Coordinates of C-alpha atoms and ligand atoms in Angstrom, one line a residue:
X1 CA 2.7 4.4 12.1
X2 CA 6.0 4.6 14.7
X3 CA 8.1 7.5 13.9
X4 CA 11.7 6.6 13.3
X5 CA 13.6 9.6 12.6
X6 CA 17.5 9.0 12.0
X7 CA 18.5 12.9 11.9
X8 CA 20.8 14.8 14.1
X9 CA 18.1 17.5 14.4
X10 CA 14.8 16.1 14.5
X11 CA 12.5 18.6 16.6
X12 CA 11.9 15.1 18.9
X13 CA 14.0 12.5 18.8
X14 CA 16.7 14.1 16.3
X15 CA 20.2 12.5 17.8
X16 CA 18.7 9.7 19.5
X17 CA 19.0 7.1 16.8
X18 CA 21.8 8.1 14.7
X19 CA 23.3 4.6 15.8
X20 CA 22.4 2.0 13.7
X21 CA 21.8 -0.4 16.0
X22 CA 20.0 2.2 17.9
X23 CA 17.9 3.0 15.3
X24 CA 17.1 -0.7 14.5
X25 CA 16.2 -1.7 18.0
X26 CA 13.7 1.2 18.3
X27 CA 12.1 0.3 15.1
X28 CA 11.5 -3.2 16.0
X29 CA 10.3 -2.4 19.5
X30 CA 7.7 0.5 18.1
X31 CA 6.8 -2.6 15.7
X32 CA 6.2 -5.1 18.4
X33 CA 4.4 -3.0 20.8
X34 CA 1.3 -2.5 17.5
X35 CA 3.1 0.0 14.9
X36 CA 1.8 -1.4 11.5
X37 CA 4.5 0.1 9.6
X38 CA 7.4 2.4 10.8
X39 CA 8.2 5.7 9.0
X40 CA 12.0 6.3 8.5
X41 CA 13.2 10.0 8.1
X42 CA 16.5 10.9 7.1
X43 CA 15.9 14.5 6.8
X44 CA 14.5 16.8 9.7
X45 CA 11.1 18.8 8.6
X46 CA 11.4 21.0 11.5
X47 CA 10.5 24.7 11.0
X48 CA 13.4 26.3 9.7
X49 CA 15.4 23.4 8.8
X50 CA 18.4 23.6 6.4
X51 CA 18.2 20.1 3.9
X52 CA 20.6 17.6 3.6
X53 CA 21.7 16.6 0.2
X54 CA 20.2 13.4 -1.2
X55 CA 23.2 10.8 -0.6
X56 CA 23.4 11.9 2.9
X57 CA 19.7 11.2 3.3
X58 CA 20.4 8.1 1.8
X59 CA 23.6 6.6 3.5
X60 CA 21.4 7.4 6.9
X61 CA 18.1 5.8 5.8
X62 CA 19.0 2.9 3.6
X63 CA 20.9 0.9 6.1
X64 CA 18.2 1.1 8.4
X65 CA 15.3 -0.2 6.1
X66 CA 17.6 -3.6 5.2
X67 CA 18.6 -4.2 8.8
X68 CA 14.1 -3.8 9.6
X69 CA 13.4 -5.3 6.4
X70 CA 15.3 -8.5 7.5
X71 CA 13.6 -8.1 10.6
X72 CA 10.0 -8.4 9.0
X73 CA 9.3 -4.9 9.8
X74 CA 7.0 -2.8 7.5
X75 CA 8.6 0.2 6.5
X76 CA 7.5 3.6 5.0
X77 CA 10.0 6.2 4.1
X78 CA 9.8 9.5 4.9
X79 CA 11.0 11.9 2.0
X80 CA 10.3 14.5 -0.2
X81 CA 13.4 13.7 -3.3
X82 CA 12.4 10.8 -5.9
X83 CA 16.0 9.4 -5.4
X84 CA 15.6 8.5 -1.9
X85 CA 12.2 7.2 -2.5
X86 CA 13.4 4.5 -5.1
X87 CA 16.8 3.6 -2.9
X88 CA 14.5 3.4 0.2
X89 CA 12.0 0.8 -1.8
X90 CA 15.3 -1.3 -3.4
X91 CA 16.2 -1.5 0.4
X92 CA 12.8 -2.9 1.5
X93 CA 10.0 0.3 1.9
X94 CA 6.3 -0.6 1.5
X95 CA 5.3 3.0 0.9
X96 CA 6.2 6.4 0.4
X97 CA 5.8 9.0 2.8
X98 CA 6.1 12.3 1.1
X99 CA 5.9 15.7 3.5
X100 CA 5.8 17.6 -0.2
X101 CA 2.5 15.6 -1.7
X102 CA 5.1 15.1 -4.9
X103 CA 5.7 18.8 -5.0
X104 CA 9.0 19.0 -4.5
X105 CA 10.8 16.5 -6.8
X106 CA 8.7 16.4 -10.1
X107 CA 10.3 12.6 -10.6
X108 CA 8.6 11.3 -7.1
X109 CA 5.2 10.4 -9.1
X110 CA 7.0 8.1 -11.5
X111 CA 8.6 6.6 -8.7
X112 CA 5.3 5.8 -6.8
X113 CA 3.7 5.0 -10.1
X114 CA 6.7 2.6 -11.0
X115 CA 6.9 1.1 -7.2
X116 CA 3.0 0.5 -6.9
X117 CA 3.0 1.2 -2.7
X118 CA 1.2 3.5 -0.8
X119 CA 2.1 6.7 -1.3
X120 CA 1.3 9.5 1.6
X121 CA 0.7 13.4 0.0
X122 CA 0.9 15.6 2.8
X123 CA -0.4 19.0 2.2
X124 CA 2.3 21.6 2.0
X125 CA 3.5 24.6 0.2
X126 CA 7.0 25.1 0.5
X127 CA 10.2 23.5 2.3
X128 CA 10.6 23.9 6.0
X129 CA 13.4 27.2 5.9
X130 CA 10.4 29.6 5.0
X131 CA 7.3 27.8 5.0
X132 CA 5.2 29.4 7.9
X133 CA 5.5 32.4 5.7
X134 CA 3.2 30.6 3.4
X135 CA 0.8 29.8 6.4
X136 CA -1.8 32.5 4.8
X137 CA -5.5 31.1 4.1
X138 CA -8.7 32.7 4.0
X139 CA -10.4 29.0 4.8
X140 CA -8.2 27.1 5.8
X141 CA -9.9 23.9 5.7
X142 CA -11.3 24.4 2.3
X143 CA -8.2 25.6 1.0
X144 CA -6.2 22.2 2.3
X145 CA -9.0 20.3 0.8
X146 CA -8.8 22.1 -2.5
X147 CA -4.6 21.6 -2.5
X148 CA -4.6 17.8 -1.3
X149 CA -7.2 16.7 -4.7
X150 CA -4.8 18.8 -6.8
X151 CA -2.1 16.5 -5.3
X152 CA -4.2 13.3 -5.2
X153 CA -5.7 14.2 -9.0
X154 CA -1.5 14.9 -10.4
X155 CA -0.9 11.9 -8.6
X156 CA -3.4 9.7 -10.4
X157 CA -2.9 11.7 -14.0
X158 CA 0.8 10.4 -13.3
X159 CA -0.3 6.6 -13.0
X160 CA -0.5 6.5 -9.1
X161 CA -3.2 3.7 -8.6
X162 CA -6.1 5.3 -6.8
X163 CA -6.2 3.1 -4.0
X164 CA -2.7 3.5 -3.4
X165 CA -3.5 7.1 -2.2
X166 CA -3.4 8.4 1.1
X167 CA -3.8 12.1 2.0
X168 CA -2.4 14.1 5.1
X169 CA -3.4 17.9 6.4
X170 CA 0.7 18.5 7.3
X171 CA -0.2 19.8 10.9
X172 CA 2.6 22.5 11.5
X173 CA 3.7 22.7 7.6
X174 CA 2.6 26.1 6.4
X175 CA 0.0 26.3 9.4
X176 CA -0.2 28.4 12.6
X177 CA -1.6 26.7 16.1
X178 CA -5.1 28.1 14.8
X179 CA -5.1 26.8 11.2
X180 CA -3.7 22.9 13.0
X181 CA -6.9 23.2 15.7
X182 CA -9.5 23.8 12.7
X183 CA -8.0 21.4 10.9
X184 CA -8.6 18.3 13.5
X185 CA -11.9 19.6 13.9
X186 CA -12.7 19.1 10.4
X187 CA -10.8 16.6 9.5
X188 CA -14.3 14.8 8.2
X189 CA -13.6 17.2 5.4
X190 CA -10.2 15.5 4.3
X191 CA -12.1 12.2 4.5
X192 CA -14.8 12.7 2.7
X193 CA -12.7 13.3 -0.7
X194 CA -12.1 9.4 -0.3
X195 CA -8.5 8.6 0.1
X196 CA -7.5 7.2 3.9
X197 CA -6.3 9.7 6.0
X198 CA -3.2 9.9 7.9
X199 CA -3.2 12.4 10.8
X200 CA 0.0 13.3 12.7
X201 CA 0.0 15.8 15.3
X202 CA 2.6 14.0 17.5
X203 CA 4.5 15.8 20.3
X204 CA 4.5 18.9 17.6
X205 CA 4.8 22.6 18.5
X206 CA 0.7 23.7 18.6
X207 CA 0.6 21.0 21.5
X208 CA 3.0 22.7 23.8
X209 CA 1.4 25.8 23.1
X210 CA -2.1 24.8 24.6
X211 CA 0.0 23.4 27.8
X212 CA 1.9 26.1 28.5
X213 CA 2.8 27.3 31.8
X214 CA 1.2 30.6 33.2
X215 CA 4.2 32.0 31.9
X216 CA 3.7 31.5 28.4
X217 CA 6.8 29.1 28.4
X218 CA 5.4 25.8 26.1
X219 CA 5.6 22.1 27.3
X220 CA 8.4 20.5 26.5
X221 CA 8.8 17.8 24.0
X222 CA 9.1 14.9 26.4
X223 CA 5.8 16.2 27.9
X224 CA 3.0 16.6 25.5
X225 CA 2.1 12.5 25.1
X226 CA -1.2 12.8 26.9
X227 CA -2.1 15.8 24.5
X228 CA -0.9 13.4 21.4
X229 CA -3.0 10.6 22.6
X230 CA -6.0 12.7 23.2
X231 CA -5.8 14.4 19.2
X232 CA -4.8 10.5 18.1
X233 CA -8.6 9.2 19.2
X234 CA -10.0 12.2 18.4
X235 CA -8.8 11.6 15.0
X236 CA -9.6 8.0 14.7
X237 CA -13.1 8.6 15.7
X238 CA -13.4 11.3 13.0
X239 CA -12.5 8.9 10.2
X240 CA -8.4 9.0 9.9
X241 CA -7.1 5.9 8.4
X242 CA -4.2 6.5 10.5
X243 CA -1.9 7.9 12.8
X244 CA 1.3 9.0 12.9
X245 CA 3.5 9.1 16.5
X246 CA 6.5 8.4 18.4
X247 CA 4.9 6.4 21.6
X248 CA 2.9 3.4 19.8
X249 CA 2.0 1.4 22.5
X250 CA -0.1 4.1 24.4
X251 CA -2.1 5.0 21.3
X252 CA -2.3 1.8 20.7
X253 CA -4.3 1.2 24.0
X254 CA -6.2 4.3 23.6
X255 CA -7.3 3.5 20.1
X256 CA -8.5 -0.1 21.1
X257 CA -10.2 1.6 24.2
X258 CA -12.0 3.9 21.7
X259 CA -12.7 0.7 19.7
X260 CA -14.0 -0.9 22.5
X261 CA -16.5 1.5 23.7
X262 CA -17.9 1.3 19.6
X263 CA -18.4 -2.3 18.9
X264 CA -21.5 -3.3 19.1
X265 CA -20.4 -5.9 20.9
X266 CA -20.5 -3.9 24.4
X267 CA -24.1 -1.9 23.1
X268 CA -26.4 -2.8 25.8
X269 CA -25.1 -5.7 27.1
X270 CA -26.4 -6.3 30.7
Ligands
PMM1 N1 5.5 15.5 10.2 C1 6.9 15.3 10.3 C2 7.6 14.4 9.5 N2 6.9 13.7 8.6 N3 4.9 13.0 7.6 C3 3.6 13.1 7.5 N4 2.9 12.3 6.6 N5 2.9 14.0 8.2 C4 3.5 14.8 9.1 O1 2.8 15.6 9.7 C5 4.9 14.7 9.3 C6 5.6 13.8 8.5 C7 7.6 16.2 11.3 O2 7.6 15.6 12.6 P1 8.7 14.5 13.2 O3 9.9 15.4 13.5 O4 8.0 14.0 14.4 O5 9.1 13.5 12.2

């Protein structure tokens, strides 16, 4: 999944494709160098973020999904309000990314339910202004088990087709560096509840912590691909389904490397 965010204020790449034609070009390129679908924000999830109301999220998003919809380009969007879920799928979206795991708009399951696409439940407990207050667990992993069935379970009571579930951790939503880093190493408890899992660590905060320089000052942004890559195929290889970043062609190498080096194809072959 290629991360398209059109927001002024993305932690990333917030301001770089407010154009539309900017915004189009990237998605098509993140397509063509092995993104199977690109994700489309229109509101920045960023800790401490104030929201956008829903037409604004829409009259940034919408025009984007027809312009990479005529393209051929699979599309997800990425939203947490029911509203800009069902403009985003009239415009073209194949699934539903939803940072809130339908927690924040009570109408989102209806939506999914009545659209019949994939619809991503990230784990979360509470919108960006104030959630790290929230980042409080006494097992962390057990507890974002626990929280994504609850999620996955509403989801199906609501009519969400089961296979049209997939399930997310939400590194850096309601977690601290420590909770995100127990998380990846367990991740084989996410998958074994038996929805795909989609992992997204991309570029995020907890990255630039572990690189920091001797003086405590993180890695910038613009530096923390090798450390995306390295969580990306450590993912992969502990089941994820998925994941989610801004620089598709290197994973893309690194995931067929890791592929590679599993096939049975290359097992003891002189
Ligand atoms: N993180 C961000 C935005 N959307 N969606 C899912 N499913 N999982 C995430 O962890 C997630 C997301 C924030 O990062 P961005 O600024 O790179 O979009």
């Amino acid at each position: 999944m290629g991360v398209l965010n059109v927001t002024p204020d993305s932690f990333s790449d917030g301001g770089r494709y407010t154009d539309l034609e900017a915004a189009v070009h990237h998605g098509v390129t993140l397509f063509r160098e092995g993104a199977h679908v690109i994700d489309v924000g229109g509101e920045s999830t960023r800790p401490g973020a104030d929201r956008v109301d829903a037409p604004t999220e829409i009259a940034r998003v919408v025009p984007v999904i027809e312009r990479l919809f005529a393209e051929g380009v699979p599309v997800s969007i990425d939203t947490s309000r029911a509203a800009v879920a069902e403009a985003a799928v009239a415009a073209g979206a194949v699934a539903i990314n939803d940072v809130s795991g339908g927690l924040a708009d009570p109408r989102m399951a209806q939506v999914a339910a009545a659209a019949g696409c994939p619809w991503i439940l990230m784990h979360w407990r509470g919108h960006s202004r104030d959630m790290q207050k929230l980042a409080v667990y006494s097992d962390v992993v057990a507890e974002v088990r626990d929280e994504l069935r609850a999620r996955a379970d509403d989801a199906m009571a609501a009519g969400v087709d089961p296979s049209r579930i997939v399930l997310d951790p939400g590194l850096g939503f309601a977690k601290t560096a420590e909770h995100n880093w127990n998380l990846s190493a367990n991740l084989g408890a996410l998958v074994d509840l038996g929805f795909p899992v989609l992992f997204a660590a991309s570029r995020k905060t907890y990255l630039g912590r572990l690189l920091a320089d001797e003086d405590g000052t993180p890695r910038e942004v613009g530096g923390r691909e090798a450390a995306t890559l390295a969580t990306s195929v450590l993912a992969v290889a502990s089941g994820a389904w998925g994941v989610r970043v801004h620089e598709v062609r290197a994973t893309a190498d690194a995931i067929a490397v890791w592929r590679a080096t599993g096939s049975p194809r290359f097992r003891g072959t002189p």
